[in-house]
XYZ file of C-alpha atoms in Angstrom:
553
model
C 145.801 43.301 85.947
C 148.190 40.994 87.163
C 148.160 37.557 85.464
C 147.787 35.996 89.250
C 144.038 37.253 89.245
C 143.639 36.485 85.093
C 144.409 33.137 85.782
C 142.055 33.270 89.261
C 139.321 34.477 86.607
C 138.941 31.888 83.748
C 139.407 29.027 86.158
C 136.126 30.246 88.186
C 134.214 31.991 85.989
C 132.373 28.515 85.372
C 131.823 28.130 89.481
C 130.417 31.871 89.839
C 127.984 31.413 87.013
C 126.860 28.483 88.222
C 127.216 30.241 92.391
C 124.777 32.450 90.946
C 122.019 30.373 90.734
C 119.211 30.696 93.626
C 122.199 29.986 95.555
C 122.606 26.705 94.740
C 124.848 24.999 96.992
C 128.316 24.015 95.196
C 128.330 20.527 96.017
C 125.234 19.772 94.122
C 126.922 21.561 91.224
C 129.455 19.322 91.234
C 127.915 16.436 91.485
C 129.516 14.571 94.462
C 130.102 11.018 93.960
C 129.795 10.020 98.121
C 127.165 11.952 99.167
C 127.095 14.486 102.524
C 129.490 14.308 105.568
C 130.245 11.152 107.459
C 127.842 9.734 109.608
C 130.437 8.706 112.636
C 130.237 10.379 115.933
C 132.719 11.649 118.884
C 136.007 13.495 118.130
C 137.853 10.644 116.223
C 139.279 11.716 112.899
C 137.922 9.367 110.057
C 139.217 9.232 106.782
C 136.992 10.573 103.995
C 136.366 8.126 100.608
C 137.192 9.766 97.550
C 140.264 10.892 95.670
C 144.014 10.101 97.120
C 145.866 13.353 96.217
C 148.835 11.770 96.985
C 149.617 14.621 99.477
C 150.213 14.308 102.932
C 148.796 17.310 104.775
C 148.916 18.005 109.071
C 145.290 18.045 110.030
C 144.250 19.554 112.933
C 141.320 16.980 113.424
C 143.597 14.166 114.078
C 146.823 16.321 115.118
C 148.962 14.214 112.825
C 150.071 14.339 108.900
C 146.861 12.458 107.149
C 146.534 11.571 103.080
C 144.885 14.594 101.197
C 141.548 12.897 100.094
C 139.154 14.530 98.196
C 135.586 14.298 97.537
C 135.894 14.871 94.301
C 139.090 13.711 91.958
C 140.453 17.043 90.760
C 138.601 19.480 92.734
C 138.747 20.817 96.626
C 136.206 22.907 98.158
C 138.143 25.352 100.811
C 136.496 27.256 102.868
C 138.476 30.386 105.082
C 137.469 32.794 107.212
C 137.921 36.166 106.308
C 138.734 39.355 108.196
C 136.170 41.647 110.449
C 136.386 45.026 108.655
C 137.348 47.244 111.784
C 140.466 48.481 110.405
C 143.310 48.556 109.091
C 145.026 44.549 107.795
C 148.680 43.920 108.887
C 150.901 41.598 108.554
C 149.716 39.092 110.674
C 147.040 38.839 108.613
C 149.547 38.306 105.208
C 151.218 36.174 106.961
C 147.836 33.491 106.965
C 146.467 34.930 103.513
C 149.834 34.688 101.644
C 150.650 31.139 103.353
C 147.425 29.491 102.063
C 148.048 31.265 98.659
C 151.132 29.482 98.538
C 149.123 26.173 99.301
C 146.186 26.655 97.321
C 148.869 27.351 94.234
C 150.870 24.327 94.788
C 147.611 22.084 95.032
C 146.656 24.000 91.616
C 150.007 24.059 89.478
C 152.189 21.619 90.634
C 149.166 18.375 92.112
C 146.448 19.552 89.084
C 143.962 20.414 91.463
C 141.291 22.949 91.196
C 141.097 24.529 94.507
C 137.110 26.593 94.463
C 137.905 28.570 97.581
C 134.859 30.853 99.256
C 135.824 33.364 102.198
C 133.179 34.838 104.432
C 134.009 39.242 105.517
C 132.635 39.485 108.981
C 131.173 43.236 108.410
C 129.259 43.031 111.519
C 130.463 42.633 115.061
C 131.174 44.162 118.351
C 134.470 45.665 117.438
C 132.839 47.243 114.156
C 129.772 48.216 116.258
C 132.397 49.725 118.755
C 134.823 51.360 116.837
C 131.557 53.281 114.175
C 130.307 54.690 117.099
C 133.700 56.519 118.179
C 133.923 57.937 114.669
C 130.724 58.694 114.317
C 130.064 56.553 111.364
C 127.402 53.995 110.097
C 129.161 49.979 110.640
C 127.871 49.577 107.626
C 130.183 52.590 105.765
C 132.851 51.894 108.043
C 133.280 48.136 106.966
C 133.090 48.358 103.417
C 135.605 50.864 103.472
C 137.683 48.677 105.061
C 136.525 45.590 103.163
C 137.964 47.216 100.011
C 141.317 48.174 102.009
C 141.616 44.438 102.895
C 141.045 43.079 98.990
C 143.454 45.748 97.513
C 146.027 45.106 99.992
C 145.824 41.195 99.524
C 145.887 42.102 95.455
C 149.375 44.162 96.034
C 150.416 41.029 97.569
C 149.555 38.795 94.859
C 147.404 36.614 96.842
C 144.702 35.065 93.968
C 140.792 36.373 95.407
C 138.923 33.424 96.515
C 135.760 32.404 93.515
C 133.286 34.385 96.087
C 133.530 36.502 98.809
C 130.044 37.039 101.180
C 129.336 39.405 103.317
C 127.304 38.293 107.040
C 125.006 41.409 106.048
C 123.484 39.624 102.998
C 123.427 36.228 104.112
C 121.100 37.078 107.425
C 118.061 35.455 106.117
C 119.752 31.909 105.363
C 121.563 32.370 109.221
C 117.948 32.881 110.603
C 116.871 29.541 108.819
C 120.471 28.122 109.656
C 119.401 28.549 113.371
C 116.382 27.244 113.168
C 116.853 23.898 112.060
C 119.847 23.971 115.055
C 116.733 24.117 117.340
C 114.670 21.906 115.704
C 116.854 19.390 115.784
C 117.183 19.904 119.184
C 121.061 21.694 119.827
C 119.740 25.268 120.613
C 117.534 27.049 122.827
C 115.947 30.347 123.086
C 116.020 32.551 125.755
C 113.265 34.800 127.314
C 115.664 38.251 126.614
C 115.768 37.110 122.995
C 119.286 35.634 122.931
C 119.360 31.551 121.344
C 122.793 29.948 122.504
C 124.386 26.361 121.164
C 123.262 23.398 123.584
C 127.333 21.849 123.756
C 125.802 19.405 126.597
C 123.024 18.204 123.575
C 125.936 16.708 121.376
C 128.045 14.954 124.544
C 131.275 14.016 123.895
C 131.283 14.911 120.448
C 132.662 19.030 121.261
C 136.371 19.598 121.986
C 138.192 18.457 119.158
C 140.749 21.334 119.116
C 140.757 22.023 123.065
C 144.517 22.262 123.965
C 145.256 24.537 121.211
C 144.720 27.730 123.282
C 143.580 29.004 126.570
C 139.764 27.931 127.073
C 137.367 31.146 126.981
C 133.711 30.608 127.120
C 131.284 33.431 126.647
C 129.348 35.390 128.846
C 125.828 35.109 128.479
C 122.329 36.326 130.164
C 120.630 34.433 132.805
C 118.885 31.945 130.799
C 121.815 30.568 129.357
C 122.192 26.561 130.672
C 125.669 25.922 130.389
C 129.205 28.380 130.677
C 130.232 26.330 127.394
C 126.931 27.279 125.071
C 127.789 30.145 123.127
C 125.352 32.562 121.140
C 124.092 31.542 117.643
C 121.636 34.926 117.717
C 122.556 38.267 120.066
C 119.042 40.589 120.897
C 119.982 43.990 119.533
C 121.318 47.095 122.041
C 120.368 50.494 121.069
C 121.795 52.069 118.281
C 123.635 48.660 117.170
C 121.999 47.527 113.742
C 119.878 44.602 113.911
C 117.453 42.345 111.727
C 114.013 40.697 112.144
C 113.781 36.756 113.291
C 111.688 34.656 115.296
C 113.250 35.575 118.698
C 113.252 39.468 117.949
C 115.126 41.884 116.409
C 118.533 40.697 116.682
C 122.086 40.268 115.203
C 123.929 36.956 114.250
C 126.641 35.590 116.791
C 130.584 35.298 115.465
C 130.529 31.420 114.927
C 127.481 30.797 113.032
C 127.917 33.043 109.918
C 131.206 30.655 108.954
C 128.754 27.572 109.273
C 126.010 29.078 107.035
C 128.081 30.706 104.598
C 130.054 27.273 104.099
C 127.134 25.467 104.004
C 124.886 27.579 101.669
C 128.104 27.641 99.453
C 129.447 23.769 99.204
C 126.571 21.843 100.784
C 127.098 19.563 103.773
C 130.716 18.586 103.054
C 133.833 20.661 103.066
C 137.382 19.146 101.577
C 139.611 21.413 103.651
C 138.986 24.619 106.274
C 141.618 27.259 106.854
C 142.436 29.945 109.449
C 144.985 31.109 112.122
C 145.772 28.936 115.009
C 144.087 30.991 117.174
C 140.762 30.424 115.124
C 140.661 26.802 116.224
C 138.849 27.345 119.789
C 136.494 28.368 120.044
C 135.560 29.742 116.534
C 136.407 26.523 114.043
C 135.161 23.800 117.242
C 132.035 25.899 117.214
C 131.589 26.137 113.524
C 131.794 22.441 113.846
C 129.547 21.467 116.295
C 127.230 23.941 114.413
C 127.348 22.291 110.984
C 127.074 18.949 112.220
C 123.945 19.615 114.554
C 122.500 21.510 111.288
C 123.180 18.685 108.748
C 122.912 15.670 111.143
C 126.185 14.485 110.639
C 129.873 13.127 112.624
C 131.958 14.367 110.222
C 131.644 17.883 107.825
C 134.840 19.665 107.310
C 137.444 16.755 106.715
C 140.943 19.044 106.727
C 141.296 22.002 109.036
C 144.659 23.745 108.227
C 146.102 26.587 110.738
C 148.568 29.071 110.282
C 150.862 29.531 112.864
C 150.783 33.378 114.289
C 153.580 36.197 113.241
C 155.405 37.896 115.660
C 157.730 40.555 116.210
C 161.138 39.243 117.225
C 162.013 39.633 120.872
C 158.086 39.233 121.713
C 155.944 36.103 122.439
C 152.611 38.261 121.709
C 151.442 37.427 118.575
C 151.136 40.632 115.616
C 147.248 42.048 116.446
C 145.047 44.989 116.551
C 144.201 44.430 119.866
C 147.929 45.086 121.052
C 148.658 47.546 118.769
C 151.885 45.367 118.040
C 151.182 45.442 114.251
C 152.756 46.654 111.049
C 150.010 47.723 108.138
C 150.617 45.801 104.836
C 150.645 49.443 103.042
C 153.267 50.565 105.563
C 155.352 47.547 104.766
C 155.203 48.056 101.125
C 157.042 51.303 101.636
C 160.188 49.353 102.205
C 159.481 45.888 100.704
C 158.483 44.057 98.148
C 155.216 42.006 97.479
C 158.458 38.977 96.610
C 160.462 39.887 99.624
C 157.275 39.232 101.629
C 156.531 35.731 99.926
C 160.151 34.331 100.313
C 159.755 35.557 103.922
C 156.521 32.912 104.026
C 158.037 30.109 102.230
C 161.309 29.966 104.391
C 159.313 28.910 107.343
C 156.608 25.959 107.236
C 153.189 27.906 106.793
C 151.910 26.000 110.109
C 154.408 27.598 112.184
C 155.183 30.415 114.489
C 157.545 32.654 112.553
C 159.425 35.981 114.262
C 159.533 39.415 112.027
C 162.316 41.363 111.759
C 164.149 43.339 109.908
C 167.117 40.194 109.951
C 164.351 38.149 108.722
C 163.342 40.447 105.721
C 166.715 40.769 104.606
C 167.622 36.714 104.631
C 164.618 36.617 102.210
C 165.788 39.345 100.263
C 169.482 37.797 100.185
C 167.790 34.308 98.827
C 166.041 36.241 96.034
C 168.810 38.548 95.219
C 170.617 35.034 95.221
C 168.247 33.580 92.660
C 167.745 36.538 90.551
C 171.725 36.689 90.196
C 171.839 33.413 88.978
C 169.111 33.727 86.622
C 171.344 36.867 85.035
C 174.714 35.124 84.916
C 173.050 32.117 83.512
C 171.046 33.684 80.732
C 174.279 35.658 80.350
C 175.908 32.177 79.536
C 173.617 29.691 77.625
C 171.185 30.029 75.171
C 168.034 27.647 74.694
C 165.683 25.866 77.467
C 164.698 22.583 78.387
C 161.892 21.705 80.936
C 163.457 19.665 84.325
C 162.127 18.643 87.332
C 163.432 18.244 90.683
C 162.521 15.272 92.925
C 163.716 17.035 95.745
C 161.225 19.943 95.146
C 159.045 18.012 94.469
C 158.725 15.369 97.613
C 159.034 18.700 99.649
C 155.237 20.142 98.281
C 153.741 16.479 98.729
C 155.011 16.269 102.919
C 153.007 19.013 103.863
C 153.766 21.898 101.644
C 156.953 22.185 102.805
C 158.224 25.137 101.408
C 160.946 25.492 103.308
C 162.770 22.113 102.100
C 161.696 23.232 98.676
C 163.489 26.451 98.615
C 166.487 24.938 100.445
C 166.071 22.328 97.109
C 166.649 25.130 94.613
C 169.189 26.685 96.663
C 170.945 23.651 96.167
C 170.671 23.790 92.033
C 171.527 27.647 92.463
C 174.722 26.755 94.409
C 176.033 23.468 91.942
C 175.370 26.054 88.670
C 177.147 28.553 90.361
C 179.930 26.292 91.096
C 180.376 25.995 87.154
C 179.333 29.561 86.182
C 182.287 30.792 88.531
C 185.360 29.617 86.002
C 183.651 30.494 82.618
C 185.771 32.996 81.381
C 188.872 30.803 82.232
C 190.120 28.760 79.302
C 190.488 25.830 80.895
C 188.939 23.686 77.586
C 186.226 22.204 80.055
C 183.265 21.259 78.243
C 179.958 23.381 78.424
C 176.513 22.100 78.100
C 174.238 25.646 78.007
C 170.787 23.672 78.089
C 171.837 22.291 81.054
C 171.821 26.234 82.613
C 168.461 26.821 80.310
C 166.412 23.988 82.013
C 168.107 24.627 85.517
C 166.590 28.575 85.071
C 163.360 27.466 83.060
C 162.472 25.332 86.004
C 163.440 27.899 89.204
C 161.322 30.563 87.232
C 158.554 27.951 87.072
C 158.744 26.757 90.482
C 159.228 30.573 91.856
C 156.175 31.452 89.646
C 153.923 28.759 91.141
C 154.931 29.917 94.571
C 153.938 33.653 93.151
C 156.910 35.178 92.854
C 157.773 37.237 89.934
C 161.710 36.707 89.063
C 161.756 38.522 85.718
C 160.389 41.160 87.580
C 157.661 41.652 84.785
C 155.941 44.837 85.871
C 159.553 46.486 86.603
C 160.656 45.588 83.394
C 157.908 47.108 81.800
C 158.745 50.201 83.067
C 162.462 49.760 81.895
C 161.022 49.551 78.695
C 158.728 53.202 78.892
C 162.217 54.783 79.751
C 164.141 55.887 76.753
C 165.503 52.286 76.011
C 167.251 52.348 79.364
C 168.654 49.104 79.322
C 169.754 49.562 75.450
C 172.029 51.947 77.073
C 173.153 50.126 79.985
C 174.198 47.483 77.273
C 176.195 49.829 74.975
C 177.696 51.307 78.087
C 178.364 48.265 79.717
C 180.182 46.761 76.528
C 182.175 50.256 75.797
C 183.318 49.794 79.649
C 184.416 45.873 79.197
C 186.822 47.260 75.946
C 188.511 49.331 78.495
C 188.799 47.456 80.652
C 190.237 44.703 78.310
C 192.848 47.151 76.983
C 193.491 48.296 80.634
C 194.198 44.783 81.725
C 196.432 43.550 79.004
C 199.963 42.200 79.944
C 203.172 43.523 78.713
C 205.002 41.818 76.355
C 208.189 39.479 78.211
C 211.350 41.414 78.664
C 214.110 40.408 75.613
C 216.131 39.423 78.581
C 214.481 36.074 78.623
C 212.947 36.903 82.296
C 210.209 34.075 82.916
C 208.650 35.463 85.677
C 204.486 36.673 84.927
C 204.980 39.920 83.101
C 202.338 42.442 84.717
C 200.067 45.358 83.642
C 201.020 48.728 81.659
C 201.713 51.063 84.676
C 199.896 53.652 82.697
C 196.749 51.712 82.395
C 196.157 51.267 85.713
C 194.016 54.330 86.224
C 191.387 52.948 83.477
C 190.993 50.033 85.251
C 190.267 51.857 88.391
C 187.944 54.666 86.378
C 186.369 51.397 85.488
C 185.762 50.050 88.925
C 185.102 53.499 89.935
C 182.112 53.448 87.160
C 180.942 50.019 88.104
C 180.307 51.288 92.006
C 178.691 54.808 90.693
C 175.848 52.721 88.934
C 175.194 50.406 91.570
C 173.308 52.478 94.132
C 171.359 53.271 90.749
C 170.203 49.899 90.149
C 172.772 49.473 87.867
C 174.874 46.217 88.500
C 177.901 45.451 86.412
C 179.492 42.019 87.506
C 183.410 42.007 86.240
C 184.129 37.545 85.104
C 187.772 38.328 83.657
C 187.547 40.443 80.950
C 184.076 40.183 80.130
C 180.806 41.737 82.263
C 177.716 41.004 82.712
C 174.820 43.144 84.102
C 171.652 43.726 85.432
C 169.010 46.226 86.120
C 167.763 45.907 90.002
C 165.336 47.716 91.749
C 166.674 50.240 93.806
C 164.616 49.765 97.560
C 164.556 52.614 99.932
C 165.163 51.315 103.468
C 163.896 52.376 106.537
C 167.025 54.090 107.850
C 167.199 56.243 104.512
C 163.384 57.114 105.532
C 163.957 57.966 109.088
């Protein structure tokens, strides 16, 4: 078990005890100090009392950078949506899940915050409806196989489980009452086939906070639906689809309305910060909106929506989805990469924006790891002893935004200056060394790498170093019987008596150990074997040997 999910485990454990009880909603079990959402109305941001993170964060509402507040000093509530269980996850998917991972771990290790994050799985819908009856399969089989597809594959790529995942199939009953209360307070109608859609014109101008974001769609609807905007909160059942009792006949929940009730059953009627892709803002995150608010009589319930900008393939302005069968699988990607490569792929682009995939792109964020894992060797290599640091550079970075990007570039920068004085060690040039310096330099990248959850000691690979027959016990004596050669091999010959100043050179009868030596040092390499020649002494290191996907094909 990773110590990603360990740590995931004793910091909820509290919050899923107490989740447990008759479904208590989370914000009473926390005890908020201001109460339920903001009473305002329209489509003007407002500013939430509470705790000053000291973050700024781009929210969507407002379509500016806005002060993190917080309900609650120490604690954010974060709601996402999760995937509908159809199929396979790709990386447009990891891209989202593994960008708000990042997030939610820099709000956690580096701001203190506790981040109690619920996700809804969407395992019932048209395309799960659709794609059980081609193969023949109950939706219900179908999407928990693919639920558990979608939790190991976010688990191979370290991405911490939210405190509770719920499924739409178990939380029908509190949707039914969710919908309700909609039409008793007077934002949704029934219709005579058994459908009940959203009233939009019942809330005025308070709907379209995110139009602009993407193309406007409305739903299609049956006759007795009153405006092209209202959208369903309840869908009558078609034969052989699976469907549930209510008021209005036997039935199935619409898309929107299982985020609302879910959120709302979970934290109450006020939300600290909503994620989701970009193209989740309209309709789906405007209509979970307008839902909550008509529900809990309120201007104001989710005060931070956060998007992810999409993935795409380089060369194309589609973004990476099932629909368009433009997608890579997050198991077929593993084949060649690395759960790290992916997350320095994330962080090296601003988790709001569009980013292109390629294989260029994959290997600049293997280059920046190999880059840091390098310099972690060749200092450790060098200097003994650590001290804690920390970078105000890094550090502004996370509070504008999360920017990862400027953060990495940040360490880059400390990579590059301790290079600059690792290059000449082996010269005796009498400059003076300070080794703690390189100990708090490496203590703090490992830190920093670790709260973005990457692994640069490479813990599970190491472990199976260790299973091997003392592998790198071996690499070490061979490594140091190689450096006396090549010592021996590169001495100089004595001056000539005939008092001849110029540099004398190397034994002409040496030369072949030295290049037996080299010859050695290039043999290992494609092993995962990496000897790195500073003079006369060497220094190496054990790397993991990838497969690519030319040596595959």
């Amino acid at each position: 078990m990773s110590a990603a999910v360990n740590m995931w485990r004793s910091s909820t454990r509290c919050t899923l005890k107490l989740l447990s009880k008759a479904r208590q909603p989370i914000s009473s079990v926390l005890c908020r100090p201001h109460g339920g959402c903001t009473g305002h109305t329209g489509k003007k941001w407002r500013r939430p009392s509470g705790f000053d993170t000291g973050v700024q964060t781009y929210n969507s509402l407002s379509k500016q950078k806005e002060p993190l507040v917080l309900a609650r000093e120490g604690v954010a509530t974060w709601y996402s949506c999760g995937p509908t269980v159809y199929d396979h996850a790709h990386l447009g998917h990891a891209c989202s899940y593994v960008r708000f991972d990042i997030v939610q771990r820099i709000l956690t290790r580096h701001f203190g915050i506790s981040v109690i994050h619920a996700m809804v799985i969407t395992d019932i819908d048209d395309k799960i409806i659709r794609r059980s009856l081609e193969e023949n399969i109950s939706a219900s089989v179908l999407a928990r196989m693919y639920e558990e597809e979608f939790q190991k594959d976010m688990l191979s790529l370290q991405v911490i489980p939210p405190a509770v995942y719920l499924r739409v199939t178990e939380n029908v009953p509190q949707i039914v009452a969710f919908i309700e209360r909609i039409i008793h307070n007077g934002h949704a109608y029934a219709t005579e086939e058994g459908n009940v859609y959203f009233d939009i014109p019942s809330i005025g101008d308070r709907y379209g906070k995110f139009l602009g974001a993407v193309n406007v769609q409305y739903e299609p609807g049956d006759s007795g639906k009153r405006d092209s905007r209202d959208f369903a909160l309840w869908k009558k059942s078609k034969p052989q689809e699976p469907s549930w009792e209510s008021p209005w006949g036997r039935g199935r929940p619409g898309w929107h309305i299982e985020c609302s009730t879910v959120a709302s059953s979970v934290f109450g009627s006020q939300l600290d910060i909503h994620s989701g892709g970009i193209d989740l803002a309209f309709p789906h995150h405007e209509n979970e909106i307008a839902q909550s608010e008509a529900y809990h009589q309120c201007g104001q319930w989710g005060n931070y929506f956060l998007h992810a900008g999409h993935l795409h393939l380089k060369g194309s302005t589609e973004k990476m989805s099932k629909s368009l069968k433009n997608y890579i699988t997050i198991k077929d990607f593993l084949k060649s990469y690395s759960a790290n490569d992916f997350r320095m792929f994330c962080l090296l682009t601003k988790y709001r924006s569009a980013v292109d995939y390629s294989d260029d792109s994959m290997t600049e964020a293997q280059i920046t790891l190999a880059t840091l894992s390098a310099f972690g060797h060749d200092a450790q290599a060098y200097m003994k002893g650590q001290l804690s640091v920390v970078s105000p550079a890094v550090a502004s970075a996370l509070a504008d935004d999360f920017d990862t990007p400027r953060a990495i570039n940040a360490i880059m920068n400390l990579v590059y200056h301790g290079n600059c004085q690792l290059h000449p060690v082996t010269k005796v040039d009498g400059a003076a060394r300070s080794p703690a310096v390189f100990g708090a330099i490496l203590f703090y990248i490992r830190e920093v790498m670790d709260m973005f959850g990457i692994d640069l000691l490479n813990r599970k690979e190491a472990a199976a170093v260790d299973s091997s027959a003392s592998l790198e016990g071996v690499v070490d004596q061979l490594t140091r019987f190689r450096s006396e050669v090549r010592a021996f091999a590169l001495a100089r010959q004595d001056p000539p008596a005939d008092g001849n100043l110029s540099k004398p050179g190397l034994h002409p009868e040496r030369i072949p150990l030295l290049k037996a030596c080299d010859a050695l040092r290039n043999d290992l390499a494609p092993l995962g074997v990496l000897i790195k020649d500073r003079g006369t002494n060497s220094t190496w290191e054990i790397t993991r040997k990838r497969q690519t996907v030319e040596e595959k094909n």
